[in-house]
mmCIF file of C-alpha atoms in Angstrom:
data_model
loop_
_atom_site.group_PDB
_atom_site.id
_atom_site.type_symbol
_atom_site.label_atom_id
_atom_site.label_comp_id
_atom_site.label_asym_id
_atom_site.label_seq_id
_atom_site.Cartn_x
_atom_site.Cartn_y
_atom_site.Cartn_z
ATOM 1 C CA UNK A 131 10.219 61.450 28.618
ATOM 2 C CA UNK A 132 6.482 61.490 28.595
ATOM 3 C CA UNK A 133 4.700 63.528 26.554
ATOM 4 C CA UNK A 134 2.624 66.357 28.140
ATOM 5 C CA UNK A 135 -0.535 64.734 26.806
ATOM 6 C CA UNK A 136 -0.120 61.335 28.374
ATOM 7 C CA UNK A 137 0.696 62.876 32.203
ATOM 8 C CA UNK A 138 -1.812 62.935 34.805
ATOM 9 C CA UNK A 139 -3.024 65.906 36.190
ATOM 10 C CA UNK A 140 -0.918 65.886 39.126
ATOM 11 C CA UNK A 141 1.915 65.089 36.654
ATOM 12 C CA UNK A 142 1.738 68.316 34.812
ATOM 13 C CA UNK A 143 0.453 70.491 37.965
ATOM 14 C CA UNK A 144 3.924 69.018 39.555
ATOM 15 C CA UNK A 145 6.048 69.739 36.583
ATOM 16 C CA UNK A 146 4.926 73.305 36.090
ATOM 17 C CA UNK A 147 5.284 74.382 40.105
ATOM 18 C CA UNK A 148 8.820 72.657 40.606
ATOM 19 C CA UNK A 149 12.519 73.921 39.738
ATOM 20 C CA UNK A 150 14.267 70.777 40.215
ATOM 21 C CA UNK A 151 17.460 69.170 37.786
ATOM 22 C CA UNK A 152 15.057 66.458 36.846
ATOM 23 C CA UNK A 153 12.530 68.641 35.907
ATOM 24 C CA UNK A 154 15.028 70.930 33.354
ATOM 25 C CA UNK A 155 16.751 67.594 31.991
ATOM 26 C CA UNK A 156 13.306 66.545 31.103
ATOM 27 C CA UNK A 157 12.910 69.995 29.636
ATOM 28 C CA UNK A 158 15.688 69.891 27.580
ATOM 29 C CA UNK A 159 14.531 66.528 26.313
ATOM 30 C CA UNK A 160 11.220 67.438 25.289
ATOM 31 C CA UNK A 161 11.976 70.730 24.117
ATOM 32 C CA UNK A 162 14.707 69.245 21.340
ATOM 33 C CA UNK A 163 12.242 66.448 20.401
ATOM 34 C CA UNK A 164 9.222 69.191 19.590
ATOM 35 C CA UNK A 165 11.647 72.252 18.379
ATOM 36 C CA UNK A 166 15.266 71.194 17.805
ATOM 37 C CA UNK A 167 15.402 75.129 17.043
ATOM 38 C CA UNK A 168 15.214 75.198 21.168
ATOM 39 C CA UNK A 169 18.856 76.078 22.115
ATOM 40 C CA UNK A 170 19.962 76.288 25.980
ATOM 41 C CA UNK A 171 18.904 75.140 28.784
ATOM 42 C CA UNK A 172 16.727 78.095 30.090
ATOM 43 C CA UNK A 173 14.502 78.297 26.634
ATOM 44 C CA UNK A 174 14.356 74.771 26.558
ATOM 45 C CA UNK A 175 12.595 74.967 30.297
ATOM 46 C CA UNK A 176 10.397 78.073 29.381
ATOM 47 C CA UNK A 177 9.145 76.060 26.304
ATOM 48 C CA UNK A 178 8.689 72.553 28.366
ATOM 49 C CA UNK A 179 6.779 74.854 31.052
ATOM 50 C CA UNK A 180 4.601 76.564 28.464
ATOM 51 C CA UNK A 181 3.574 73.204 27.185
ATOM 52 C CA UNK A 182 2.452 72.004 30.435
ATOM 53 C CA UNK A 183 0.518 74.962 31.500
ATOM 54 C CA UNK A 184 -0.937 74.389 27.493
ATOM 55 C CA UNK A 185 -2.175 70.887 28.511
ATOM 56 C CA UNK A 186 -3.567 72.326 31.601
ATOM 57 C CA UNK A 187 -5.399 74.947 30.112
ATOM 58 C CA UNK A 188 -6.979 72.659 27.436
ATOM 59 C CA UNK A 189 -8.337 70.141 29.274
ATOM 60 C CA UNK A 190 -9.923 72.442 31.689
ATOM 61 C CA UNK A 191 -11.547 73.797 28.914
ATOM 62 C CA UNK A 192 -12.780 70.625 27.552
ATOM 63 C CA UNK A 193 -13.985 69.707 30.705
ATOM 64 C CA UNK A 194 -15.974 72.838 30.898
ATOM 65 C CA UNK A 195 -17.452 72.258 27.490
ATOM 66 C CA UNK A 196 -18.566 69.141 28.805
ATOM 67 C CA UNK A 197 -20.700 70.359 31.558
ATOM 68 C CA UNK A 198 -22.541 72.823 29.814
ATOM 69 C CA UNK A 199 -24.576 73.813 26.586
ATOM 70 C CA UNK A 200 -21.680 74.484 24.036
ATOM 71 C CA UNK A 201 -24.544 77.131 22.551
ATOM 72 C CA UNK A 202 -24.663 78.744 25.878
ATOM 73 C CA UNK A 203 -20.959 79.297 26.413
ATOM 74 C CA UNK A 204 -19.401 80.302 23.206
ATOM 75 C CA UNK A 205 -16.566 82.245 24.816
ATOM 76 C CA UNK A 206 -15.156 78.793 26.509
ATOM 77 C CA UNK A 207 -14.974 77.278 22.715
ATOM 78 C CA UNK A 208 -13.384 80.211 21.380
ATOM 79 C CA UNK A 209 -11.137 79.766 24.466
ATOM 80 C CA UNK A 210 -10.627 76.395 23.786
ATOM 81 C CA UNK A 211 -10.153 76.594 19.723
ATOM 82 C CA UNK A 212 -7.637 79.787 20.421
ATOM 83 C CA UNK A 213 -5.642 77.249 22.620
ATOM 84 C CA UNK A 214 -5.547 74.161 20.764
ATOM 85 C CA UNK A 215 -4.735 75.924 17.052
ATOM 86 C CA UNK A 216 -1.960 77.671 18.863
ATOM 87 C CA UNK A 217 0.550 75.049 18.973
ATOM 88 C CA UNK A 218 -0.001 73.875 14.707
#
């Protein structure tokens, strides 16, 4: 199982929209390997899901940062420090 980090875009834009038995056993996977707390299969696909619209979210932000003035645009840091401390 690939960790949401190290997926492409398409990856994790793929993972999020589909409902298929791949997608949940991966779920299960990765959920027990970040939370063993995670118990059954539905929590274990809400938390997988989460994660990936997470990753999404962050590096949109980032990328945003990147094309403008960080001074300019303090909301999308905020954004982006809200997002990232989240998950610690």
């Amino acid at each position: 199982m690939k960790d949401v980090s190290l997926m492409s875009r398409a990856e994790l834009v793929c993972a999020l929209i589909t409902s298929t038995t791949m997608t949940a056993k991966a779920a299960v996977t990765y959920a027990k390997t970040r939370n063993p707390a995670v118990t059954g299969n539905r929590a274990a696909l809400v938390s997988y899901k989460l994660a990936v619209a997470r990753e999404l979210l962050l590096r949109d932000l980032a990328e945003r940062m990147k094309s403008e003035p960080v001074f300019s645009a303090p909301h999308t840091v905020r954004d982006w420090l809200r997002m990232y401390c989240a998950n610690s």
